[in-house]
Amino acid sequence: MGRSRSRSRSRRRNRSVTGGAALSLSLLLTGCGAVSGLTGDNEVTLRVVAADYGDNPQNSSLRHWKNLADGFRKDHPGVKVEVSVYSWSEVDNKVAAMVKAGKAPDIAQIGAYADYAAAGKLYTTDELLAVQTEADFLAPLADAGKVKRVQYGMPFVASTRLLFYNEKLFADAGLTSGGRPWQPRTWADLEAAAKKLKAANVPTPFALPLGREEAQAETMMWMLAGGGGYTDGEEAYAIDSPENTKTFEFLRDKLVGQGLTGPVAPDRLDRQTAFDAFTRGEVGMLNGHPTLMKQAAAKGVKFGMVPLPTVDGTDKPNMGVADWMMAFKNGHRKETGQFLDHVYAAQNQTAFTSAYDLLPVTTSGYRAMNAGTGGNSAQLKTFLQALPGSRLYPAGKKSWPGVSEDIKENIGKAVAPGGQPAKVLEQIATSARANDLH
């Protein structure tokens, strides 16, 4: 969703739902507005490590966390909150180093939680949160935070993916209905639209970024649209399912094989490169996340957004992505839970998601944004409506990071000329199942 500054940013963004900042800095704040120092005998200090969603010091997430800490301090004078904010390029490693050194923070807001949960280092959500807070999480996001049916990961913010299309290119290619751009619903529609765009000399009728940057996301979107996914109903890996094989045969034969995916081979096309081409008016269609809205609008590109067409036009789950909060067992369970209840209050969720064009992870936040009381763009509601029924990465599996890496490395081979989707998917699946046992 050479290295330019924007492309560097996007690579870091892959670890977050839409936009981890490229700031090479760490910032420290406390609930009383001063640098961390000595506390009273009865005072508890909570240490929080969080990721930065801004892209410069002026819009750093530091401001949000300072407001949270200050507000919490007023109602809990015996608790001080110290928050270190790091860029997405370093925050996961910072937390890992702290844990390894025996100095885990009380709370971490990072990209993955399963390793720490499996090692017995995290509180469960029901040990921390008030009942109303825990019940407020949107169901698919809460489920994605579970390891063996027990929730350890708390979703912090979320995003979904939609099909973007260039309205001018559609109109120029005759892809209109009733004076409006024609919206594909099936894969046959998608193929037909791509052919018309190609006939109208659009350089890339459909951008298919299966390069390393975010191949695991593009792969999951297509698997879901084809009736498959990374896992089955029992959450076992099903990467080599018949549905997934047929999906990649379609991509190989109908899109790549007919020259509809542009001049760059999918396995060499990264998402930000595809986004950049879309903002230059060179791409007819591609899958994207909310960040693309701003990028395209800034370049004057008029676009529409619809759910990714499915194999037969029937509704299928959309792909959702979440970033995670977790609480380490540091002996501050009560105070940690109180602060997390504060973090997830509806007004605090809305303040953060509105600032960064993200999606809320709670039912109350969802309702507020859908009612128009939160969010900066009506277009963001299109992403919001896809969130409740979305499917997320199998983040509760310790093996998932390795499987994701395997997909980035190999999935592009499945759609190359002469590629063998069944063989590629089987190899990835076999390795995934083996790693899932350890």
Short mmCIF file of C-alpha atoms in Angstrom, two decimals:
data_model
loop_
_atom_site.label_atom_id
_atom_site.label_comp_id
_atom_site.label_asym_id
_atom_site.label_seq_id
_atom_site.Cartn_x
_atom_site.Cartn_y
_atom_site.Cartn_z
CA MET A 1 0.00 0.00 0.00
CA GLY A 2 16.77 4.33 -6.14
CA ARG A 3 14.95 4.84 -2.70
CA SER A 4 13.00 8.05 -2.48
CA ARG A 5 11.94 9.53 0.82
CA SER A 6 8.33 8.51 0.21
CA ARG A 7 9.27 4.96 -0.69
CA SER A 8 11.40 4.67 2.42
CA ARG A 9 8.43 5.80 4.43
CA SER A 10 6.19 3.21 2.83
CA ARG A 11 8.54 0.36 3.66
CA ARG A 12 8.34 1.33 7.30
CA ARG A 13 4.62 1.73 6.90
CA ASN A 14 4.27 -1.95 6.17
CA ARG A 15 4.83 -2.63 9.83
CA SER A 16 1.87 -0.44 10.69
CA VAL A 17 -1.67 -0.16 9.44
CA THR A 18 -0.99 2.88 7.29
CA GLY A 19 1.90 5.03 8.24
CA GLY A 20 4.77 4.50 10.65
CA ALA A 21 6.87 7.63 10.68
CA ALA A 22 10.39 7.83 9.35
CA LEU A 23 11.55 9.93 12.27
CA SER A 24 14.94 8.84 13.56
CA LEU A 25 14.27 10.04 17.07
CA SER A 26 13.00 8.88 20.44
CA LEU A 27 10.92 11.08 22.66
CA LEU A 28 10.16 10.85 26.35
CA LEU A 29 7.29 12.40 28.23
CA THR A 30 5.63 11.97 31.58
CA GLY A 31 2.11 12.40 32.83
CA CYS A 32 3.12 15.53 34.72
CA GLY A 33 4.83 17.08 31.73
CA ALA A 34 8.41 16.73 32.98
CA VAL A 35 11.34 14.48 32.22
CA SER A 36 11.31 11.24 34.20
CA GLY A 37 12.78 11.61 37.64
CA LEU A 38 12.35 10.52 41.24
CA THR A 39 8.88 9.55 42.39
CA GLY A 40 7.28 9.51 45.78
CA ASP A 41 7.35 6.39 47.93
CA ASN A 42 3.77 5.49 47.07
CA GLU A 43 3.80 6.62 43.46
CA VAL A 44 3.73 4.11 40.61
CA THR A 45 5.49 4.87 37.32
CA LEU A 46 4.19 3.17 34.18
CA ARG A 47 6.64 2.93 31.29
CA VAL A 48 5.07 2.91 27.85
CA VAL A 49 6.79 2.44 24.48
CA ALA A 50 4.81 3.51 21.41
CA ALA A 51 5.23 3.88 17.67
CA ASP A 52 5.13 7.24 15.91
CA TYR A 53 2.50 7.70 13.19
CA GLY A 54 3.59 11.17 12.15
CA ASP A 55 6.14 11.96 9.46
CA ASN A 56 7.74 15.01 11.07
CA PRO A 57 8.15 16.47 14.60
CA GLN A 58 5.11 18.71 14.12
CA ASN A 59 2.64 15.82 13.72
CA SER A 60 4.41 13.28 15.91
CA SER A 61 2.26 10.93 18.01
CA LEU A 62 4.08 12.42 20.99
CA ARG A 63 1.36 15.05 21.32
CA HIS A 64 -1.38 12.42 21.57
CA TRP A 65 0.46 10.45 24.23
CA LYS A 66 1.22 13.59 26.21
CA ASN A 67 -2.49 14.45 26.23
CA LEU A 68 -3.33 10.92 27.33
CA ALA A 69 -0.74 10.95 30.10
CA ASP A 70 -1.77 14.42 31.34
CA GLY A 71 -5.46 13.50 31.36
CA PHE A 72 -4.83 10.25 33.18
CA ARG A 73 -2.62 11.94 35.78
CA LYS A 74 -5.46 14.29 36.78
CA ASP A 75 -7.70 11.37 37.71
CA HIS A 76 -4.92 9.14 39.08
CA PRO A 77 -2.49 11.42 40.98
CA GLY A 78 -0.57 8.44 42.35
CA VAL A 79 0.40 7.15 38.90
CA LYS A 80 2.99 8.69 36.60
CA VAL A 81 3.13 7.68 32.94
CA GLU A 82 6.40 7.84 31.01
CA VAL A 83 6.12 7.26 27.26
CA SER A 84 8.97 6.75 24.81
CA VAL A 85 7.91 7.28 21.20
CA TYR A 86 10.02 5.76 18.41
CA SER A 87 9.72 5.54 14.65
CA TRP A 88 8.30 2.36 13.14
CA SER A 89 11.74 1.51 11.81
CA GLU A 90 13.05 0.99 15.33
CA VAL A 91 10.22 0.55 17.83
CA ASP A 92 9.91 -3.26 17.55
CA ASN A 93 13.65 -3.68 18.02
CA LYS A 94 13.67 -1.26 20.95
CA VAL A 95 11.05 -3.30 22.79
CA ALA A 96 12.81 -6.57 21.96
CA ALA A 97 16.05 -5.22 23.40
CA MET A 98 14.29 -4.04 26.56
CA VAL A 99 12.68 -7.45 27.07
CA LYS A 100 15.98 -9.23 26.48
CA ALA A 101 17.67 -7.00 29.06
CA GLY A 102 14.97 -7.79 31.61
CA LYS A 103 13.58 -4.25 31.43
CA ALA A 104 10.34 -4.73 29.52
CA PRO A 105 8.03 -1.70 29.48
CA ASP A 106 4.67 -1.95 31.20
CA ILE A 107 2.90 -1.29 27.89
CA ALA A 108 4.14 -1.59 24.31
CA GLN A 109 2.33 -0.37 21.20
CA ILE A 110 4.09 -2.16 18.35
CA GLY A 111 3.51 -4.45 15.39
CA ALA A 112 3.24 -7.98 16.89
CA TYR A 113 2.56 -9.63 20.22
CA ALA A 114 2.48 -13.42 19.73
CA ASP A 115 6.11 -14.15 20.65
CA TYR A 116 5.78 -12.36 23.97
CA ALA A 117 2.43 -14.03 24.71
CA ALA A 118 3.83 -17.48 23.96
CA ALA A 119 6.74 -16.79 26.31
CA GLY A 120 4.32 -16.04 29.15
CA LYS A 121 5.39 -12.41 29.44
CA LEU A 122 2.02 -10.71 28.87
CA TYR A 123 -1.13 -10.13 30.86
CA THR A 124 -4.35 -11.32 29.26
CA THR A 125 -6.87 -8.60 28.42
CA ASP A 126 -9.36 -9.85 30.98
CA GLU A 127 -6.69 -9.41 33.66
CA LEU A 128 -6.36 -5.76 32.69
CA LEU A 129 -9.40 -4.11 31.21
CA ALA A 130 -12.77 -3.09 32.55
CA VAL A 131 -15.54 -5.29 31.17
CA GLN A 132 -16.97 -2.49 29.05
CA THR A 133 -13.56 -1.73 27.54
CA GLU A 134 -12.84 -5.34 26.64
CA ALA A 135 -16.34 -5.82 25.18
CA ASP A 136 -15.96 -2.69 23.04
CA PHE A 137 -13.33 -4.14 20.70
CA LEU A 138 -14.62 -4.98 17.23
CA ALA A 139 -14.95 -8.77 17.06
CA PRO A 140 -12.54 -9.57 14.19
CA LEU A 141 -9.85 -7.41 15.78
CA ALA A 142 -10.30 -8.96 19.21
CA ASP A 143 -10.13 -12.44 17.67
CA ALA A 144 -6.89 -11.56 15.89
CA GLY A 145 -5.40 -10.67 19.26
CA LYS A 146 -5.81 -14.20 20.63
CA VAL A 147 -3.33 -17.01 21.11
CA LYS A 148 -5.06 -20.36 21.62
CA ARG A 149 -8.36 -18.55 22.16
CA VAL A 150 -6.99 -16.26 24.89
CA GLN A 151 -6.61 -12.56 24.09
CA TYR A 152 -3.25 -10.95 24.80
CA GLY A 153 -3.00 -8.48 21.93
CA MET A 154 -5.18 -5.37 22.09
CA PRO A 155 -5.77 -3.71 18.73
CA PHE A 156 -4.71 -0.08 18.78
CA VAL A 157 -5.67 1.25 15.35
CA ALA A 158 -6.79 -0.47 12.18
CA SER A 159 -7.04 -0.17 8.42
CA THR A 160 -8.65 -2.00 5.54
CA ARG A 161 -7.93 -2.24 1.82
CA LEU A 162 -10.08 -1.27 -1.17
CA LEU A 163 -9.79 -1.26 -4.96
CA PHE A 164 -8.86 2.21 -6.25
CA TYR A 165 -9.60 3.18 -9.85
CA ASN A 166 -8.71 6.27 -11.88
CA GLU A 167 -11.98 7.90 -12.94
CA LYS A 168 -10.47 9.77 -15.91
CA LEU A 169 -8.77 6.68 -17.31
CA PHE A 170 -12.01 4.75 -16.91
CA ALA A 171 -13.95 7.45 -18.76
CA ASP A 172 -11.35 7.65 -21.54
CA ALA A 173 -11.58 3.87 -21.99
CA GLY A 174 -15.37 3.95 -22.16
CA LEU A 175 -15.77 2.33 -18.77
CA THR A 176 -18.83 4.31 -17.73
CA SER A 177 -22.42 3.55 -16.85
CA GLY A 178 -25.02 6.28 -16.62
CA GLY A 179 -22.31 8.91 -16.84
CA ARG A 180 -20.45 7.43 -13.90
CA PRO A 181 -17.36 5.17 -13.84
CA TRP A 182 -18.31 1.53 -14.19
CA GLN A 183 -17.47 -0.46 -11.07
CA PRO A 184 -16.26 -4.05 -11.48
CA ARG A 185 -17.71 -6.64 -9.11
CA THR A 186 -16.37 -9.94 -10.45
CA TRP A 187 -12.98 -11.08 -11.67
CA ALA A 188 -14.45 -11.31 -15.16
CA ASP A 189 -15.43 -7.63 -14.83
CA LEU A 190 -11.92 -6.83 -13.66
CA GLU A 191 -10.33 -8.61 -16.61
CA ALA A 192 -12.68 -6.90 -19.07
CA ALA A 193 -11.96 -3.46 -17.60
CA ALA A 194 -8.21 -4.07 -17.68
CA LYS A 195 -8.43 -5.06 -21.35
CA LYS A 196 -10.26 -1.85 -22.21
CA LEU A 197 -7.70 0.19 -20.31
CA LYS A 198 -4.91 -1.55 -22.20
CA ALA A 199 -6.65 -0.83 -25.51
CA ALA A 200 -6.79 2.83 -24.44
CA ASN A 201 -2.99 2.78 -24.00
CA VAL A 202 -3.00 2.93 -20.20
CA PRO A 203 0.56 1.89 -19.22
CA THR A 204 -0.58 -0.28 -16.31
CA PRO A 205 -4.22 -1.35 -16.47
CA PHE A 206 -3.96 -3.20 -13.15
CA ALA A 207 -0.99 -2.83 -10.80
CA LEU A 208 -0.17 -6.11 -9.02
CA PRO A 209 2.58 -5.38 -6.45
CA LEU A 210 3.93 -8.74 -5.32
CA GLY A 211 7.39 -7.37 -4.60
CA ARG A 212 8.92 -7.66 -1.16
CA GLU A 213 7.47 -4.47 0.24
CA GLU A 214 3.98 -5.78 0.97
CA ALA A 215 3.49 -9.00 -0.97
CA GLN A 216 1.89 -10.67 2.04
CA ALA A 217 -0.92 -8.08 1.99
CA GLU A 218 -1.59 -8.22 -1.75
CA THR A 219 -1.58 -12.01 -1.52
CA MET A 220 -4.10 -12.09 1.31
CA MET A 221 -6.44 -9.66 -0.46
CA TRP A 222 -6.61 -11.90 -3.51
CA MET A 223 -6.93 -15.10 -1.49
CA LEU A 224 -9.92 -13.72 0.40
CA ALA A 225 -11.55 -12.47 -2.80
CA GLY A 226 -11.20 -15.97 -4.20
CA GLY A 227 -12.90 -17.60 -1.24
CA GLY A 228 -9.69 -18.73 0.46
CA GLY A 229 -7.21 -17.24 2.87
CA TYR A 230 -4.08 -18.00 4.84
CA THR A 231 -5.95 -20.19 7.32
CA ASP A 232 -9.02 -22.41 7.42
CA GLY A 233 -11.99 -22.25 9.78
CA GLU A 234 -9.93 -23.87 12.51
CA GLU A 235 -7.10 -21.36 12.05
CA ALA A 236 -4.74 -23.98 10.60
CA TYR A 237 -2.64 -22.86 7.65
CA ALA A 238 -4.45 -23.49 4.36
CA ILE A 239 -2.16 -21.58 2.01
CA ASP A 240 -2.23 -24.37 -0.60
CA SER A 241 -6.03 -24.74 -0.65
CA PRO A 242 -7.78 -25.33 -4.02
CA GLU A 243 -9.34 -21.86 -3.77
CA ASN A 244 -5.97 -20.18 -3.35
CA THR A 245 -4.48 -22.18 -6.22
CA LYS A 246 -7.32 -21.10 -8.54
CA THR A 247 -6.81 -17.50 -7.45
CA PHE A 248 -3.18 -17.47 -8.50
CA GLU A 249 -3.96 -19.30 -11.71
CA PHE A 250 -6.35 -16.46 -12.53
CA LEU A 251 -3.68 -13.86 -11.80
CA ARG A 252 -1.09 -15.74 -13.86
CA ASP A 253 -3.31 -16.44 -16.86
CA LYS A 254 -5.83 -13.61 -17.03
CA LEU A 255 -3.93 -10.59 -15.74
CA VAL A 256 -0.18 -11.19 -16.03
CA GLY A 257 -0.45 -13.56 -18.99
CA GLN A 258 -2.48 -11.09 -21.04
CA GLY A 259 -0.15 -8.20 -20.38
CA LEU A 260 -2.57 -6.31 -18.15
CA THR A 261 -0.23 -5.68 -15.21
CA GLY A 262 2.13 -3.19 -16.79
CA PRO A 263 5.82 -3.08 -17.69
CA VAL A 264 7.19 -4.19 -14.29
CA ALA A 265 6.89 -7.87 -13.35
CA PRO A 266 4.69 -8.30 -10.25
CA ASP A 267 7.47 -9.91 -8.22
CA ARG A 268 9.59 -6.78 -8.78
CA LEU A 269 6.83 -4.23 -8.17
CA ASP A 270 6.63 -2.72 -4.68
CA ARG A 271 3.48 -1.11 -3.35
CA GLN A 272 4.78 2.45 -3.09
CA THR A 273 6.10 2.26 -6.65
CA ALA A 274 2.59 1.27 -7.72
CA PHE A 275 1.08 4.06 -5.61
CA ASP A 276 3.44 6.59 -7.19
CA ALA A 277 2.45 5.44 -10.67
CA PHE A 278 -1.23 5.74 -9.74
CA THR A 279 -0.71 9.34 -8.61
CA ARG A 280 0.95 10.07 -11.99
CA GLY A 281 -2.11 8.80 -13.83
CA GLU A 282 -0.37 5.72 -15.21
CA VAL A 283 -2.39 3.03 -13.41
CA GLY A 284 -6.03 2.21 -14.02
CA MET A 285 -6.68 0.06 -10.95
CA LEU A 286 -4.88 -1.20 -7.86
CA ASN A 287 -5.55 -2.23 -4.29
CA GLY A 288 -4.72 0.43 -1.71
CA HIS A 289 -5.06 1.67 1.85
CA PRO A 290 -6.16 5.12 3.16
CA THR A 291 -2.75 6.71 2.66
CA LEU A 292 -3.26 6.53 -1.09
CA MET A 293 -6.25 8.87 -0.81
CA LYS A 294 -4.07 11.77 0.30
CA GLN A 295 -1.28 10.94 -2.13
CA ALA A 296 -3.65 10.81 -5.09
CA ALA A 297 -5.64 13.88 -4.07
CA ALA A 298 -2.42 15.86 -3.66
CA LYS A 299 -1.60 15.14 -7.31
CA GLY A 300 -5.09 15.99 -8.54
CA VAL A 301 -6.06 12.44 -9.43
CA LYS A 302 -9.80 11.80 -9.30
CA PHE A 303 -10.43 8.28 -8.08
CA GLY A 304 -13.13 5.95 -6.86
CA MET A 305 -12.93 3.13 -4.32
CA VAL A 306 -14.86 -0.13 -4.14
CA PRO A 307 -14.34 -3.49 -2.43
CA LEU A 308 -11.97 -5.74 -4.34
CA PRO A 309 -14.00 -7.68 -6.91
CA THR A 310 -14.51 -11.32 -5.98
CA VAL A 311 -14.31 -14.46 -8.06
CA ASP A 312 -18.09 -14.63 -8.52
CA GLY A 313 -19.33 -11.23 -7.36
CA THR A 314 -20.59 -12.44 -4.00
CA ASP A 315 -19.43 -10.69 -0.87
CA LYS A 316 -16.20 -12.01 0.64
CA PRO A 317 -14.29 -10.80 3.72
CA ASN A 318 -12.08 -7.78 3.23
CA MET A 319 -8.53 -7.73 4.52
CA GLY A 320 -8.03 -5.77 7.72
CA VAL A 321 -4.76 -4.78 9.38
CA ALA A 322 -4.19 -3.82 13.02
CA ASP A 323 -1.36 -2.54 15.16
CA TRP A 324 -1.15 -3.90 18.67
CA MET A 325 -0.96 -2.94 22.32
CA MET A 326 0.30 -5.39 24.95
CA ALA A 327 1.03 -5.25 28.65
CA PHE A 328 4.01 -6.97 30.22
CA LYS A 329 3.86 -8.64 33.62
CA ASN A 330 5.77 -6.03 35.59
CA GLY A 331 3.68 -6.04 38.75
CA HIS A 332 1.60 -2.99 37.83
CA ARG A 333 -1.47 -4.83 36.61
CA LYS A 334 -4.06 -2.57 38.25
CA GLU A 335 -2.48 0.71 37.16
CA THR A 336 -1.75 -0.62 33.67
CA GLY A 337 -5.36 -1.67 33.24
CA GLN A 338 -6.60 1.73 34.40
CA PHE A 339 -4.39 3.53 31.90
CA LEU A 340 -5.47 1.22 29.08
CA ASP A 341 -9.12 1.89 29.89
CA HIS A 342 -8.25 5.59 29.50
CA VAL A 343 -6.46 4.97 26.19
CA TYR A 344 -9.49 3.19 24.75
CA ALA A 345 -12.09 5.74 25.83
CA ALA A 346 -14.15 6.71 22.78
CA GLN A 347 -13.00 10.34 22.70
CA ASN A 348 -9.35 9.30 22.90
CA GLN A 349 -9.70 6.72 20.13
CA THR A 350 -11.43 9.24 17.88
CA ALA A 351 -8.81 11.92 18.53
CA PHE A 352 -6.01 9.64 17.37
CA THR A 353 -7.71 8.05 14.37
CA SER A 354 -8.90 11.45 13.16
CA ALA A 355 -5.39 12.87 13.32
CA TYR A 356 -3.87 10.15 11.12
CA ASP A 357 -6.76 8.95 8.91
CA LEU A 358 -6.86 5.59 10.65
CA LEU A 359 -9.78 3.41 11.67
CA PRO A 360 -10.99 2.86 15.23
CA VAL A 361 -10.78 -0.58 16.81
CA THR A 362 -13.78 -0.22 19.12
CA THR A 363 -17.51 -0.31 18.49
CA SER A 364 -17.95 3.08 20.14
CA GLY A 365 -15.20 4.59 17.97
CA TYR A 366 -16.68 2.97 14.88
CA ARG A 367 -20.10 4.46 15.61
CA ALA A 368 -18.63 7.90 16.27
CA MET A 369 -16.71 7.94 12.99
CA ASN A 370 -19.61 6.50 11.02
CA ALA A 371 -21.91 9.17 12.43
CA GLY A 372 -19.55 11.85 11.20
CA THR A 373 -18.30 12.97 14.61
CA GLY A 374 -14.80 11.71 13.88
CA GLY A 375 -12.50 11.43 10.90
CA ASN A 376 -11.28 14.04 8.45
CA SER A 377 -12.72 12.63 5.25
CA ALA A 378 -16.04 11.19 4.22
CA GLN A 379 -14.07 8.86 1.95
CA LEU A 380 -12.56 7.22 5.02
CA LYS A 381 -15.99 5.80 5.83
CA THR A 382 -15.69 3.52 2.80
CA PHE A 383 -12.76 1.84 4.53
CA LEU A 384 -14.60 1.92 7.85
CA GLN A 385 -17.60 0.03 6.49
CA ALA A 386 -15.33 -2.84 5.42
CA LEU A 387 -13.81 -3.22 8.89
CA PRO A 388 -16.38 -5.18 10.96
CA GLY A 389 -16.36 -8.19 8.62
CA SER A 390 -12.66 -8.09 7.80
CA ARG A 391 -10.07 -10.84 8.20
CA LEU A 392 -6.63 -10.12 9.61
CA TYR A 393 -3.24 -11.75 9.34
CA PRO A 394 -2.86 -14.79 11.61
CA ALA A 395 -0.89 -12.62 14.01
CA GLY A 396 -1.56 -14.95 16.93
CA LYS A 397 0.79 -17.52 15.43
CA LYS A 398 4.45 -17.34 16.45
CA SER A 399 5.27 -18.69 13.00
CA TRP A 400 3.56 -15.84 11.14
CA PRO A 401 6.57 -13.50 10.77
CA GLY A 402 8.57 -16.28 9.11
CA VAL A 403 5.66 -17.27 6.89
CA SER A 404 5.18 -13.66 5.86
CA GLU A 405 8.83 -13.47 4.89
CA ASP A 406 8.51 -16.67 2.85
CA ILE A 407 5.55 -15.20 0.98
CA LYS A 408 7.46 -12.00 0.22
CA GLU A 409 10.33 -14.03 -1.15
CA ASN A 410 8.43 -16.52 -3.28
CA ILE A 411 4.81 -15.67 -4.08
CA GLY A 412 5.68 -13.66 -7.18
CA LYS A 413 6.96 -16.85 -8.81
CA ALA A 414 3.41 -18.19 -8.86
CA VAL A 415 2.20 -15.59 -11.37
CA ALA A 416 5.30 -15.41 -13.56
CA PRO A 417 5.01 -16.79 -17.11
CA GLY A 418 5.23 -20.54 -16.78
CA GLY A 419 4.82 -20.27 -13.01
CA GLN A 420 3.26 -23.13 -11.06
CA PRO A 421 0.88 -21.74 -8.43
CA ALA A 422 0.08 -25.12 -6.91
CA LYS A 423 3.75 -25.93 -6.41
CA VAL A 424 4.68 -22.51 -5.01
CA LEU A 425 1.75 -22.46 -2.60
CA GLU A 426 2.44 -26.02 -1.48
CA GLN A 427 6.07 -25.19 -0.67
CA ILE A 428 5.06 -22.15 1.36
CA ALA A 429 2.31 -24.09 3.14
CA THR A 430 4.53 -27.04 4.00
CA SER A 431 7.10 -24.78 5.59
CA ALA A 432 4.38 -22.82 7.42
CA ARG A 433 2.86 -25.95 8.95
CA ALA A 434 6.26 -27.22 10.01
CA ASN A 435 7.13 -23.93 11.70
CA ASP A 436 3.72 -23.80 13.35
CA LEU A 437 4.57 -26.95 15.30
CA HIS A 438 7.58 -25.38 17.01
#
